[in-house]
Coordinates of C-alpha atoms and ligand atoms in Angstrom, one line a residue:
X1 CA 142.7 71.7 63.3
X2 CA 145.5 71.5 61.0
X3 CA 148.3 69.2 60.8
X4 CA 150.7 72.2 59.8
X5 CA 149.9 74.2 63.0
X6 CA 150.5 70.7 65.1
X7 CA 154.0 70.4 63.2
X8 CA 154.7 74.4 63.8
X9 CA 153.8 73.8 67.5
X10 CA 156.3 71.0 68.3
X11 CA 159.0 72.7 66.5
X12 CA 158.8 75.7 68.0
X13 CA 158.9 73.6 71.6
X14 CA 156.0 74.0 72.1
X15 CA 153.7 71.3 74.7
X16 CA 151.1 69.8 72.3
X17 CA 147.7 69.3 73.8
X18 CA 145.7 65.5 74.1
X19 CA 143.3 66.8 71.2
X20 CA 146.5 67.9 68.7
X21 CA 147.8 64.2 69.6
X22 CA 144.7 62.2 68.9
X23 CA 144.1 64.2 65.8
X24 CA 147.7 63.5 64.2
X25 CA 147.4 59.9 65.6
X26 CA 144.0 59.4 63.9
X27 CA 144.4 60.9 60.9
X28 CA 147.8 58.9 60.4
X29 CA 146.1 56.0 61.1
X30 CA 143.2 56.4 58.3
X31 CA 145.8 58.3 55.9
X32 CA 144.1 61.6 56.0
X33 CA 147.7 63.1 56.8
X34 CA 150.6 62.2 54.6
X35 CA 153.4 60.4 55.5
X36 CA 155.8 64.1 54.7
X37 CA 153.4 65.5 57.5
X38 CA 154.1 63.1 60.5
X39 CA 158.0 62.6 59.6
X40 CA 158.2 66.2 60.0
X41 CA 156.2 65.8 63.0
X42 CA 158.1 63.2 64.3
X43 CA 161.6 64.9 63.4
X44 CA 160.4 67.8 65.3
X45 CA 159.6 65.4 68.6
X46 CA 162.9 64.0 68.0
X47 CA 164.7 67.3 68.7
X48 CA 162.2 68.8 71.3
X49 CA 161.7 65.8 73.3
X50 CA 157.8 65.2 74.8
X51 CA 156.4 66.0 78.4
X52 CA 155.3 63.0 80.5
X53 CA 151.8 64.1 79.8
X54 CA 152.6 64.1 76.0
X55 CA 154.2 61.1 76.3
X56 CA 151.1 59.2 78.1
X57 CA 148.6 60.6 75.4
X58 CA 150.6 59.3 72.4
X59 CA 150.8 55.8 73.9
X60 CA 147.1 55.9 74.7
X61 CA 146.3 57.4 71.3
X62 CA 148.4 54.2 69.6
X63 CA 146.2 51.6 71.8
X64 CA 143.2 53.4 70.8
X65 CA 144.1 53.3 67.0
X66 CA 143.4 49.5 66.6
X67 CA 142.1 46.6 68.3
X68 CA 142.4 45.6 72.5
X69 CA 142.8 42.7 73.5
X70 CA 140.0 41.6 76.9
X71 CA 141.7 39.5 79.2
X72 CA 138.7 40.6 81.6
X73 CA 137.5 37.1 81.8
X74 CA 140.5 35.8 82.9
X75 CA 140.5 36.0 86.8
X76 CA 143.2 38.0 88.8
X77 CA 145.7 40.6 88.0
X78 CA 147.2 40.2 84.3
X79 CA 150.9 41.2 84.8
X80 CA 152.8 41.3 81.2
X81 CA 156.9 41.6 80.7
X82 CA 158.8 42.9 78.3
X83 CA 162.6 42.6 77.5
X84 CA 163.8 45.6 75.0
X85 CA 165.6 42.2 73.2
X86 CA 168.9 40.5 73.6
X87 CA 171.2 37.7 73.1
X88 CA 170.1 34.6 74.3
X89 CA 167.9 36.3 76.4
X90 CA 165.6 32.8 77.6
X91 CA 163.9 34.7 80.2
X92 CA 160.3 34.4 78.8
X93 CA 160.7 30.7 78.3
X94 CA 161.6 30.2 82.2
X95 CA 159.2 33.4 83.5
X96 CA 156.1 31.8 82.0
X97 CA 155.9 29.0 83.9
X98 CA 158.0 30.5 86.8
X99 CA 155.3 32.9 88.0
X100 CA 152.3 30.6 86.6
X101 CA 152.9 28.3 89.1
X102 CA 152.5 30.7 92.1
X103 CA 149.4 31.5 90.6
X104 CA 150.2 34.3 88.6
X105 CA 147.9 34.3 85.6
X106 CA 150.1 34.0 82.3
X107 CA 148.2 35.2 79.3
X108 CA 150.9 35.5 76.7
X109 CA 150.2 37.3 72.4
X110 CA 153.6 36.6 71.1
X111 CA 155.3 36.7 67.8
X112 CA 158.2 35.3 65.7
X113 CA 161.4 36.9 65.6
X114 CA 163.5 38.9 63.1
X115 CA 166.6 38.8 65.2
X116 CA 169.5 36.5 66.6
X117 CA 167.1 33.7 67.3
X118 CA 163.4 33.3 66.7
X119 CA 160.7 34.5 68.8
X120 CA 159.2 32.7 71.8
X121 CA 156.9 31.1 69.5
X122 CA 159.8 29.7 67.4
X123 CA 161.8 28.8 70.4
X124 CA 158.6 26.7 72.0
X125 CA 157.7 25.1 68.6
X126 CA 161.4 23.0 68.9
X127 CA 158.9 21.1 71.3
X128 CA 157.3 18.3 69.2
X129 CA 153.7 18.9 67.9
X130 CA 153.1 22.3 70.3
X131 CA 151.3 24.8 68.4
X132 CA 149.9 28.5 69.3
X133 CA 147.0 28.1 66.9
X134 CA 144.2 28.5 69.2
X135 CA 140.8 30.3 69.6
X136 CA 140.3 33.2 71.8
X137 CA 138.0 31.2 74.3
X138 CA 140.7 28.3 74.6
X139 CA 143.3 31.1 75.3
X140 CA 141.2 32.0 78.2
X141 CA 139.9 28.9 79.7
X142 CA 144.0 27.5 79.0
X143 CA 145.1 30.5 81.4
X144 CA 142.2 30.1 84.0
X145 CA 142.8 26.4 84.4
X146 CA 146.6 25.7 84.1
X147 CA 148.0 30.1 84.7
X148 CA 149.7 29.7 81.6
X149 CA 149.4 30.0 77.6
X150 CA 150.5 31.5 74.5
X151 CA 148.6 32.6 71.3
X152 CA 149.8 33.7 68.3
X153 CA 149.3 37.7 67.3
X154 CA 145.8 38.2 66.1
X155 CA 144.0 40.9 65.4
X156 CA 144.5 45.0 64.4
X157 CA 146.8 45.8 67.5
X158 CA 148.2 49.6 67.3
X159 CA 148.0 50.0 63.6
X160 CA 149.5 53.7 64.4
X161 CA 152.4 52.7 65.9
X162 CA 153.5 50.3 62.5
X163 CA 152.6 52.9 60.5
X164 CA 155.0 55.1 62.9
X165 CA 157.8 52.8 63.4
X166 CA 158.0 51.9 59.7
X167 CA 158.2 55.8 59.0
X168 CA 160.7 56.6 61.9
X169 CA 162.8 53.7 60.2
X170 CA 163.3 55.6 57.0
X171 CA 163.7 59.4 58.5
X172 CA 165.9 59.1 61.0
X173 CA 164.1 59.4 64.0
X174 CA 163.7 55.8 65.8
X175 CA 165.9 57.1 68.7
X176 CA 163.4 59.2 70.1
X177 CA 163.0 58.0 73.9
X178 CA 159.5 59.8 74.5
X179 CA 159.0 57.8 70.6
X180 CA 160.0 54.5 72.0
X181 CA 158.8 54.6 74.8
X182 CA 155.1 55.2 73.6
X183 CA 156.1 52.7 71.1
X184 CA 156.4 49.7 73.3
X185 CA 154.3 50.6 76.0
X186 CA 151.3 51.0 73.4
X187 CA 151.7 47.2 72.0
X188 CA 151.5 45.7 76.1
X189 CA 148.7 47.7 77.2
X190 CA 146.8 47.1 73.9
X191 CA 147.2 43.4 74.8
X192 CA 145.6 43.6 77.7
X193 CA 148.5 43.9 80.1
X194 CA 146.9 45.1 83.8
X195 CA 150.6 45.7 85.0
X196 CA 153.9 45.7 83.6
X197 CA 157.4 44.2 84.1
X198 CA 160.4 45.8 81.8
X199 CA 163.8 44.2 81.4
X200 CA 165.5 47.0 79.9
X201 CA 168.6 45.7 78.2
X202 CA 172.0 47.7 78.3
X203 CA 175.5 46.8 76.3
X204 CA 176.6 45.6 73.0
X205 CA 173.9 43.6 72.4
X206 CA 170.8 46.1 73.4
X207 CA 169.1 48.1 71.5
X208 CA 170.4 51.3 73.9
X209 CA 173.9 50.8 74.5
X210 CA 175.4 52.9 77.1
X211 CA 173.4 53.0 80.9
X212 CA 172.4 56.5 80.9
X213 CA 170.1 55.8 77.7
X214 CA 169.2 52.7 78.8
X215 CA 167.7 54.6 82.0
X216 CA 165.9 57.2 80.5
X217 CA 164.1 54.9 78.5
X218 CA 163.3 52.8 81.6
X219 CA 162.2 55.8 83.9
X220 CA 160.0 57.2 80.4
X221 CA 158.1 53.8 80.1
X222 CA 157.4 53.7 83.7
X223 CA 156.1 57.1 84.1
X224 CA 153.6 56.2 81.1
X225 CA 152.9 53.5 82.9
X226 CA 152.0 55.3 86.0
X227 CA 150.4 57.7 84.0
X228 CA 147.8 55.7 82.7
X229 CA 147.3 53.6 85.5
X230 CA 148.8 50.2 84.9
X231 CA 151.4 49.5 87.3
X232 CA 154.8 49.3 86.0
X233 CA 158.6 49.0 87.1
X234 CA 161.9 48.4 85.2
X235 CA 164.9 46.3 85.7
X236 CA 167.9 47.8 83.7
X237 CA 169.9 44.4 83.1
X238 CA 173.1 43.7 81.4
X239 CA 173.4 42.7 77.7
X240 CA 177.2 43.5 76.7
X241 CA 177.5 39.3 77.4
X242 CA 174.6 37.0 76.2
X243 CA 172.4 36.0 78.8
X244 CA 173.2 32.6 80.1
X245 CA 174.5 29.8 77.6
X246 CA 172.3 28.9 75.3
X247 CA 171.7 31.0 72.1
X248 CA 169.5 29.3 69.5
X249 CA 165.8 28.1 69.5
X250 CA 166.0 24.4 70.6
X251 CA 169.4 24.8 73.0
X252 CA 167.4 28.0 74.5
X253 CA 164.2 25.3 75.7
X254 CA 167.1 23.0 77.0
X255 CA 168.4 25.8 79.0
X256 CA 164.7 27.2 80.2
X257 CA 164.3 23.6 81.4
X258 CA 167.4 23.3 83.4
X259 CA 166.6 26.8 84.8
X260 CA 163.2 25.7 86.0
X261 CA 164.8 22.5 87.4
X262 CA 167.1 25.1 89.3
X263 CA 170.3 23.9 87.3
X264 CA 170.1 26.8 85.1
X265 CA 173.2 29.2 84.6
X266 CA 173.3 31.4 87.5
X267 CA 172.7 35.3 85.7
X268 CA 169.4 33.6 83.7
X269 CA 168.2 32.2 87.0
X270 CA 169.5 35.6 89.3
X271 CA 167.7 37.7 86.2
X272 CA 164.5 35.9 86.5
X273 CA 164.2 35.3 90.0
X274 CA 164.8 39.6 90.0
X275 CA 161.9 39.8 87.6
X276 CA 159.6 37.1 88.7
X277 CA 159.3 38.5 92.2
X278 CA 158.3 41.9 90.5
X279 CA 155.7 40.7 88.7
X280 CA 154.1 38.1 91.7
X281 CA 154.5 41.5 93.9
X282 CA 152.7 43.5 91.1
X283 CA 149.8 40.5 90.7
X284 CA 149.3 40.9 94.4
X285 CA 150.2 37.4 95.4
X286 CA 152.8 38.3 97.8
X287 CA 153.5 41.5 100.4
X288 CA 157.0 42.0 99.3
X289 CA 159.4 41.2 96.8
X290 CA 161.5 39.1 99.4
X291 CA 158.4 37.2 100.2
X292 CA 157.5 36.7 96.4
X293 CA 161.4 35.7 95.8
X294 CA 161.3 32.8 98.6
X295 CA 157.9 31.6 96.5
X296 CA 159.8 31.7 93.5
X297 CA 162.5 29.3 95.0
X298 CA 160.3 27.4 96.3
X299 CA 158.2 26.6 93.3
X300 CA 161.9 25.7 91.8
X301 CA 162.8 23.2 94.6
X302 CA 159.7 21.7 94.6
X303 CA 159.3 20.8 91.1
X304 CA 156.3 22.5 90.6
X305 CA 157.6 25.3 88.2
X306 CA 158.8 22.3 85.8
X307 CA 155.5 20.6 86.2
X308 CA 153.5 23.8 85.4
X309 CA 155.6 24.1 82.1
X310 CA 155.1 20.3 81.0
X311 CA 150.9 21.1 81.9
X312 CA 151.4 23.8 79.7
X313 CA 153.2 21.9 76.8
X314 CA 150.6 18.9 77.0
X315 CA 147.7 21.3 76.7
X316 CA 149.1 22.8 73.5
X317 CA 149.5 19.9 71.7
X318 CA 153.3 19.4 73.0
X319 CA 155.2 16.6 73.6
X320 CA 156.1 17.3 77.2
X321 CA 158.7 14.3 77.7
X322 CA 160.9 17.1 76.3
X323 CA 161.3 17.8 80.1
X324 CA 162.8 14.8 81.3
X325 CA 164.5 13.6 77.5
X326 CA 165.6 17.1 76.2
X327 CA 167.5 14.6 73.8
X328 CA 164.1 14.9 71.9
X329 CA 164.4 18.0 71.0
X330 CA 165.9 18.7 67.2
X331 CA 169.6 17.7 67.7
X332 CA 172.4 19.5 64.9
X333 CA 174.2 17.4 62.5
X334 CA 177.5 18.7 64.0
X335 CA 179.2 20.0 66.5
X336 CA 182.4 21.7 66.8
X337 CA 184.1 23.5 69.6
X338 CA 185.6 26.5 69.0
X339 CA 189.1 26.2 71.2
X340 CA 191.0 29.1 73.0
X341 CA 194.6 29.7 71.4
X342 CA 196.0 30.5 74.7
X343 CA 195.5 30.5 78.4
X344 CA 193.8 33.7 79.7
X345 CA 191.0 35.3 81.3
X346 CA 187.6 35.5 79.2
X347 CA 187.5 39.7 78.9
X348 CA 185.1 40.8 76.1
X349 CA 182.0 38.5 74.3
X350 CA 180.8 41.0 72.4
X351 CA 176.7 39.8 72.4
X352 CA 175.4 41.4 68.9
X353 CA 178.5 39.9 67.3
X354 CA 178.4 36.5 68.6
X355 CA 174.3 36.4 68.2
X356 CA 175.2 37.3 64.4
X357 CA 177.1 34.2 64.4
X358 CA 174.1 32.3 65.6
X359 CA 171.7 33.9 63.5
X360 CA 174.2 32.8 60.3
X361 CA 174.2 29.3 61.9
X362 CA 170.3 29.5 60.7
X363 CA 169.2 30.1 64.7
X364 CA 167.8 33.3 63.6
X365 CA 166.2 34.9 60.4
X366 CA 168.2 37.1 58.5
X367 CA 164.8 38.3 56.7
X368 CA 161.1 37.7 56.9
X369 CA 161.0 34.9 55.1
X370 CA 164.2 33.4 56.1
X371 CA 163.6 29.4 57.3
X372 CA 164.9 28.8 61.0
X373 CA 167.1 25.9 61.9
X374 CA 165.7 25.0 65.3
X375 CA 168.7 23.0 66.2
X376 CA 170.9 25.5 65.1
X377 CA 172.9 27.6 67.9
X378 CA 176.0 27.9 70.1
X379 CA 176.9 26.7 73.8
X380 CA 178.7 28.8 75.3
X381 CA 181.0 27.4 78.3
X382 CA 183.2 30.4 79.4
X383 CA 181.8 34.1 80.0
X384 CA 183.2 36.9 81.0
X385 CA 185.8 36.8 84.0
X386 CA 186.5 32.9 83.7
X387 CA 189.6 31.6 83.4
X388 CA 190.9 29.8 80.3
X389 CA 193.6 27.3 79.4
X390 CA 194.8 27.0 75.8
X391 CA 192.8 24.4 74.0
X392 CA 189.6 24.5 76.2
X393 CA 186.9 24.6 74.5
X394 CA 185.3 28.7 74.7
X395 CA 181.6 27.2 73.4
X396 CA 180.6 24.7 71.4
X397 CA 178.7 25.7 67.5
X398 CA 176.0 23.1 67.0
X399 CA 175.5 23.6 63.3
X400 CA 173.8 21.6 60.3
X401 CA 176.8 22.9 57.4
X402 CA 180.1 21.1 57.6
X403 CA 181.7 24.0 57.2
X404 CA 182.1 26.3 59.7
X405 CA 185.3 28.3 59.4
X406 CA 183.7 31.6 58.6
X407 CA 181.7 31.4 61.8
X408 CA 184.6 30.6 64.0
X409 CA 186.8 33.5 62.7
X410 CA 183.5 35.6 63.4
X411 CA 183.6 34.3 67.0
X412 CA 187.2 34.6 67.4
X413 CA 187.2 38.3 66.6
X414 CA 184.1 38.6 69.2
X415 CA 185.6 37.0 72.1
X416 CA 188.8 38.1 73.7
X417 CA 191.5 36.8 76.1
X418 CA 193.7 38.6 78.4
X419 CA 196.7 37.4 81.0
X420 CA 194.7 40.7 83.3
X421 CA 191.5 39.2 85.0
X422 CA 188.5 41.3 84.6
X423 CA 185.2 41.2 86.5
X424 CA 181.8 39.7 85.4
X425 CA 180.0 42.7 84.4
X426 CA 176.9 43.6 87.2
X427 CA 174.1 41.7 85.8
X428 CA 171.4 44.3 87.5
X429 CA 172.0 47.8 87.2
X430 CA 169.0 49.4 88.5
X431 CA 165.1 48.7 89.6
X432 CA 163.4 51.7 88.6
X433 CA 159.7 51.5 90.6
Ligands
URA501 N1 161.0 48.6 69.8 C1 159.6 49.1 69.9 O1 159.0 48.6 69.4 N2 159.5 50.8 69.3 C2 160.7 51.4 69.2 O2 160.3 52.8 68.7 C3 161.7 50.9 69.4 C4 161.9 50.0 69.6
CA502 CA1 170.3 31.9 76.7

């Protein structure tokens, strides 16, 4: 088999065989096929697309390119959740304890973030003592005991995806639905998921800015799942404005605690109940989505969801008393209100720009080397559709810098008020199964 023929086939709009796909993924992983040939192929894929079968083959070839996590020692169906990323997305922190409390095993391998805030591990490290440096055996036994554990990324997972993604990034071929879908799904499958619930964000703060693109990506991923025997479903959710009120690491931990106690923001709570009920259903713990949802509401109301979070923190060295006293979380030296300059209704709150403001305060990493400020971030008080009076705080800035004038200017530019009321954006656009 020759790489040049594979490129030519795809360029001419032919469908690649399973063998051809395995050939180029293996060859690229062990450096026998050079970057320039693979970049020609990814560009041909960008223009010609891939069939459902080709996309599933590409996914599995990338899974097989490296280590696969074996979770077979954990009893039950392991359901993983993946979000395509957004601003102030606190769902992972809530969903883990929430579904674990009804008996769904959550074995989460997580990373640090290069975004508006840190990743799940960074956020959890705002709890004194909490750590994810645990051995595999301990990880497995914690999930069997408590139904929930988080471990840092280790092993050589999907090296083909790492190389391909880096290459696509510099050759203008990231934005290809089959390439994105296979990239995301390969990582979930290699991490040991039996079933997958996807939260595909849409809007200014999302990777996919339009409903049509978000829907196409969601459908492509759900089909991959079905074709490789992993039950998969997707929710398309709003990311035109940030999710919930908190954007920041410690601030989001506090928001997750509130939500697990049944006192969280309405949008975050609703999205977690929707995603969670599908996780419970796919894990075979409920006969219908409606029953699953009722089970989740029950564990919030009777306190078992928040108790599961406590047990989880304690098991990984964390100070569980933050749950009863969240002032024990890192606190910023200064808080500043961003006051409305006029009466009106909030009509726009550009998610990615608000996220960038949080990042500049230190809540997120600008580069891999940046140090996070776990206390820094934003607490929103108003969201799209809310009425605002002149002088009222739109949000509070939590900062360890005394001068936040530039941040304020950026925030004012991206929060719009108008005399005419608008509706809050639709939170859940569609559920794809
Ligand atoms: N995120 C991924 O993991 N892969 C892509 O290709 C794009 C976004
Ligand atoms: Ca939030």
